[in-house]
mmCIF file of C-alpha atoms in Angstrom:
data_model
loop_
_atom_site.group_PDB
_atom_site.id
_atom_site.type_symbol
_atom_site.label_atom_id
_atom_site.label_comp_id
_atom_site.label_asym_id
_atom_site.label_seq_id
_atom_site.Cartn_x
_atom_site.Cartn_y
_atom_site.Cartn_z
ATOM 1 C CA UNK A 1 -353.680 -2.272 -252.023
ATOM 2 C CA UNK A 2 -353.390 0.350 -249.706
ATOM 3 C CA UNK A 3 -355.683 0.718 -246.570
ATOM 4 C CA UNK A 4 -356.241 3.692 -244.181
ATOM 5 C CA UNK A 5 -356.314 1.650 -241.311
ATOM 6 C CA UNK A 6 -359.540 0.152 -241.642
ATOM 7 C CA UNK A 7 -360.749 -3.115 -243.760
ATOM 8 C CA UNK A 8 -363.989 -4.121 -244.587
ATOM 9 C CA UNK A 9 -364.177 -7.691 -245.306
ATOM 10 C CA UNK A 10 -367.190 -9.936 -246.170
ATOM 11 C CA UNK A 11 -367.702 -13.829 -245.369
ATOM 12 C CA UNK A 12 -370.669 -15.809 -245.376
ATOM 13 C CA UNK A 13 -372.954 -12.986 -246.258
ATOM 14 C CA UNK A 14 -371.765 -10.843 -242.839
ATOM 15 C CA UNK A 15 -369.523 -7.873 -243.101
ATOM 16 C CA UNK A 16 -366.501 -8.075 -240.662
ATOM 17 C CA UNK A 17 -364.387 -4.850 -240.028
ATOM 18 C CA UNK A 18 -360.838 -5.054 -239.217
ATOM 19 C CA UNK A 19 -358.869 -1.976 -237.674
ATOM 20 C CA UNK A 20 -355.192 -1.460 -237.464
ATOM 21 C CA UNK A 21 -354.255 -0.941 -233.797
ATOM 22 C CA UNK A 22 -351.585 1.834 -233.874
ATOM 23 C CA UNK A 23 -350.251 0.949 -230.478
ATOM 24 C CA UNK A 24 -348.705 -2.343 -232.433
ATOM 25 C CA UNK A 25 -346.790 -0.096 -234.673
ATOM 26 C CA UNK A 26 -343.186 1.240 -234.735
ATOM 27 C CA UNK A 27 -344.539 4.361 -233.277
ATOM 28 C CA UNK A 28 -346.845 3.042 -230.924
ATOM 29 C CA UNK A 29 -346.635 1.750 -227.369
ATOM 30 C CA UNK A 30 -343.117 0.451 -226.335
ATOM 31 C CA UNK A 31 -344.671 -1.863 -223.944
ATOM 32 C CA UNK A 32 -346.492 -4.043 -226.589
ATOM 33 C CA UNK A 33 -345.352 -6.358 -229.252
ATOM 34 C CA UNK A 34 -345.071 -4.400 -232.946
ATOM 35 C CA UNK A 35 -345.645 -5.385 -236.181
ATOM 36 C CA UNK A 36 -342.663 -5.760 -238.687
ATOM 37 C CA UNK A 37 -345.160 -6.411 -241.866
ATOM 38 C CA UNK A 38 -346.986 -3.746 -243.641
ATOM 39 C CA UNK A 39 -350.494 -3.027 -242.796
ATOM 40 C CA UNK A 40 -351.538 -4.549 -245.815
ATOM 41 C CA UNK A 41 -349.710 -7.661 -245.014
ATOM 42 C CA UNK A 42 -351.249 -7.553 -241.332
ATOM 43 C CA UNK A 43 -354.754 -7.199 -243.221
ATOM 44 C CA UNK A 44 -353.866 -10.106 -245.566
ATOM 45 C CA UNK A 45 -352.944 -12.258 -242.532
ATOM 46 C CA UNK A 46 -356.138 -11.485 -240.888
ATOM 47 C CA UNK A 47 -358.100 -12.482 -244.257
ATOM 48 C CA UNK A 48 -356.087 -15.923 -244.565
ATOM 49 C CA UNK A 49 -357.204 -16.657 -241.010
ATOM 50 C CA UNK A 50 -360.676 -15.383 -241.631
ATOM 51 C CA UNK A 51 -360.931 -17.789 -244.645
ATOM 52 C CA UNK A 52 -359.450 -20.883 -243.387
ATOM 53 C CA UNK A 53 -361.606 -20.541 -240.418
ATOM 54 C CA UNK A 54 -358.926 -19.747 -237.667
ATOM 55 C CA UNK A 55 -361.129 -17.677 -235.674
ATOM 56 C CA UNK A 56 -362.558 -19.096 -232.683
ATOM 57 C CA UNK A 57 -365.439 -16.837 -230.739
ATOM 58 C CA UNK A 58 -363.751 -13.711 -230.432
ATOM 59 C CA UNK A 59 -360.295 -14.991 -231.017
ATOM 60 C CA UNK A 60 -358.228 -15.625 -234.041
ATOM 61 C CA UNK A 61 -354.594 -16.820 -234.965
ATOM 62 C CA UNK A 62 -352.732 -15.842 -238.391
ATOM 63 C CA UNK A 63 -349.490 -16.623 -239.920
ATOM 64 C CA UNK A 64 -347.888 -15.128 -242.962
ATOM 65 C CA UNK A 65 -345.811 -18.120 -245.338
ATOM 66 C CA UNK A 66 -343.438 -17.504 -248.081
ATOM 67 C CA UNK A 67 -343.387 -19.133 -251.437
ATOM 68 C CA UNK A 68 -342.205 -22.565 -250.222
ATOM 69 C CA UNK A 69 -344.408 -22.697 -247.010
ATOM 70 C CA UNK A 70 -341.899 -21.718 -244.318
ATOM 71 C CA UNK A 71 -343.396 -19.179 -241.931
ATOM 72 C CA UNK A 72 -342.117 -15.796 -241.895
ATOM 73 C CA UNK A 73 -341.511 -13.225 -239.127
ATOM 74 C CA UNK A 74 -344.328 -10.750 -238.716
ATOM 75 C CA UNK A 75 -343.291 -8.871 -235.590
ATOM 76 C CA UNK A 76 -341.089 -7.988 -232.764
ATOM 77 C CA UNK A 77 -341.508 -9.317 -228.618
ATOM 78 C CA UNK A 78 -340.809 -6.478 -226.198
ATOM 79 C CA UNK A 79 -337.238 -8.407 -225.832
ATOM 80 C CA UNK A 80 -336.984 -7.636 -229.706
ATOM 81 C CA UNK A 81 -337.479 -11.625 -230.535
ATOM 82 C CA UNK A 82 -338.824 -12.624 -233.902
ATOM 83 C CA UNK A 83 -342.275 -13.166 -233.707
ATOM 84 C CA UNK A 84 -344.156 -15.626 -236.272
ATOM 85 C CA UNK A 85 -347.630 -15.927 -234.946
ATOM 86 C CA UNK A 86 -350.419 -13.194 -234.787
ATOM 87 C CA UNK A 87 -353.259 -12.924 -232.410
ATOM 88 C CA UNK A 88 -356.484 -11.445 -233.472
ATOM 89 C CA UNK A 89 -359.528 -10.259 -231.443
ATOM 90 C CA UNK A 90 -362.955 -8.950 -231.386
ATOM 91 C CA UNK A 91 -363.346 -7.203 -227.964
ATOM 92 C CA UNK A 92 -366.477 -5.445 -228.649
ATOM 93 C CA UNK A 93 -370.045 -6.307 -230.323
ATOM 94 C CA UNK A 94 -369.494 -4.827 -233.393
ATOM 95 C CA UNK A 95 -367.427 -7.406 -235.100
ATOM 96 C CA UNK A 96 -364.406 -4.990 -235.160
ATOM 97 C CA UNK A 97 -361.563 -6.963 -235.181
ATOM 98 C CA UNK A 98 -357.740 -5.985 -234.438
ATOM 99 C CA UNK A 99 -354.473 -7.726 -233.889
ATOM 100 C CA UNK A 100 -350.980 -8.031 -232.866
ATOM 101 C CA UNK A 101 -348.075 -10.221 -233.018
ATOM 102 C CA UNK A 102 -348.548 -12.770 -230.517
ATOM 103 C CA UNK A 103 -345.512 -13.353 -227.836
ATOM 104 C CA UNK A 104 -346.466 -17.361 -227.020
ATOM 105 C CA UNK A 105 -343.544 -17.808 -225.068
ATOM 106 C CA UNK A 106 -343.716 -14.655 -222.616
ATOM 107 C CA UNK A 107 -347.528 -14.531 -222.634
ATOM 108 C CA UNK A 108 -349.943 -17.460 -221.895
ATOM 109 C CA UNK A 109 -353.102 -15.568 -223.489
ATOM 110 C CA UNK A 110 -350.790 -15.410 -226.586
ATOM 111 C CA UNK A 111 -350.759 -19.299 -227.385
ATOM 112 C CA UNK A 112 -352.977 -20.501 -230.063
ATOM 113 C CA UNK A 113 -355.511 -23.152 -228.808
ATOM 114 C CA UNK A 114 -354.810 -27.037 -229.524
ATOM 115 C CA UNK A 115 -357.574 -27.240 -232.067
ATOM 116 C CA UNK A 116 -355.918 -24.170 -234.211
ATOM 117 C CA UNK A 117 -352.647 -25.764 -233.783
ATOM 118 C CA UNK A 118 -353.826 -29.304 -234.947
ATOM 119 C CA UNK A 119 -355.290 -27.747 -237.693
ATOM 120 C CA UNK A 120 -351.799 -26.173 -238.809
ATOM 121 C CA UNK A 121 -350.580 -29.585 -238.089
ATOM 122 C CA UNK A 122 -352.791 -31.172 -240.294
ATOM 123 C CA UNK A 123 -352.523 -28.381 -243.089
ATOM 124 C CA UNK A 124 -348.635 -29.234 -242.903
ATOM 125 C CA UNK A 125 -347.998 -25.694 -241.741
ATOM 126 C CA UNK A 126 -346.159 -27.048 -238.447
ATOM 127 C CA UNK A 127 -345.069 -30.182 -237.059
ATOM 128 C CA UNK A 128 -346.307 -32.216 -234.211
ATOM 129 C CA UNK A 129 -343.603 -30.988 -232.008
ATOM 130 C CA UNK A 130 -344.357 -27.425 -232.361
ATOM 131 C CA UNK A 131 -347.693 -28.137 -230.990
ATOM 132 C CA UNK A 132 -346.231 -29.097 -227.290
ATOM 133 C CA UNK A 133 -343.843 -26.442 -227.503
ATOM 134 C CA UNK A 134 -346.159 -23.456 -228.312
ATOM 135 C CA UNK A 135 -348.703 -24.679 -225.731
ATOM 136 C CA UNK A 136 -346.284 -24.951 -223.039
ATOM 137 C CA UNK A 137 -344.526 -21.419 -224.251
ATOM 138 C CA UNK A 138 -341.158 -23.129 -225.322
ATOM 139 C CA UNK A 139 -338.800 -21.848 -227.726
ATOM 140 C CA UNK A 140 -339.440 -23.663 -230.985
ATOM 141 C CA UNK A 141 -337.946 -23.004 -234.616
ATOM 142 C CA UNK A 142 -341.409 -22.593 -236.569
#
């Protein structure tokens, strides 16, 4: 499936829109993290976050796992470091979401809540020691 930068998703009889933000793509803003996954994979990452309930209020968190459950790189930081967590936002009242690769080491606002990290731990996605490291902005081997 190919998207033209927008996707319309349904959940609980509500329609939610997702918009690709070009400023987080290769030709985008050099002062922002960039996606290294395709637009389709970005939307799939958001769909997973939506279906798993990894959205809180107007912020959501996503990941991409390979066939054996290991987290895959989804983007690059400003320092060209691999990023494995996505952050999604609904900054409007229109329910139009957008996202970017989250740099939890360098941006406190890019750190998932303890609640989300605990869900990931309970689901076997991350280990207990990852929660402390991510919440404190320390490097960890996800």
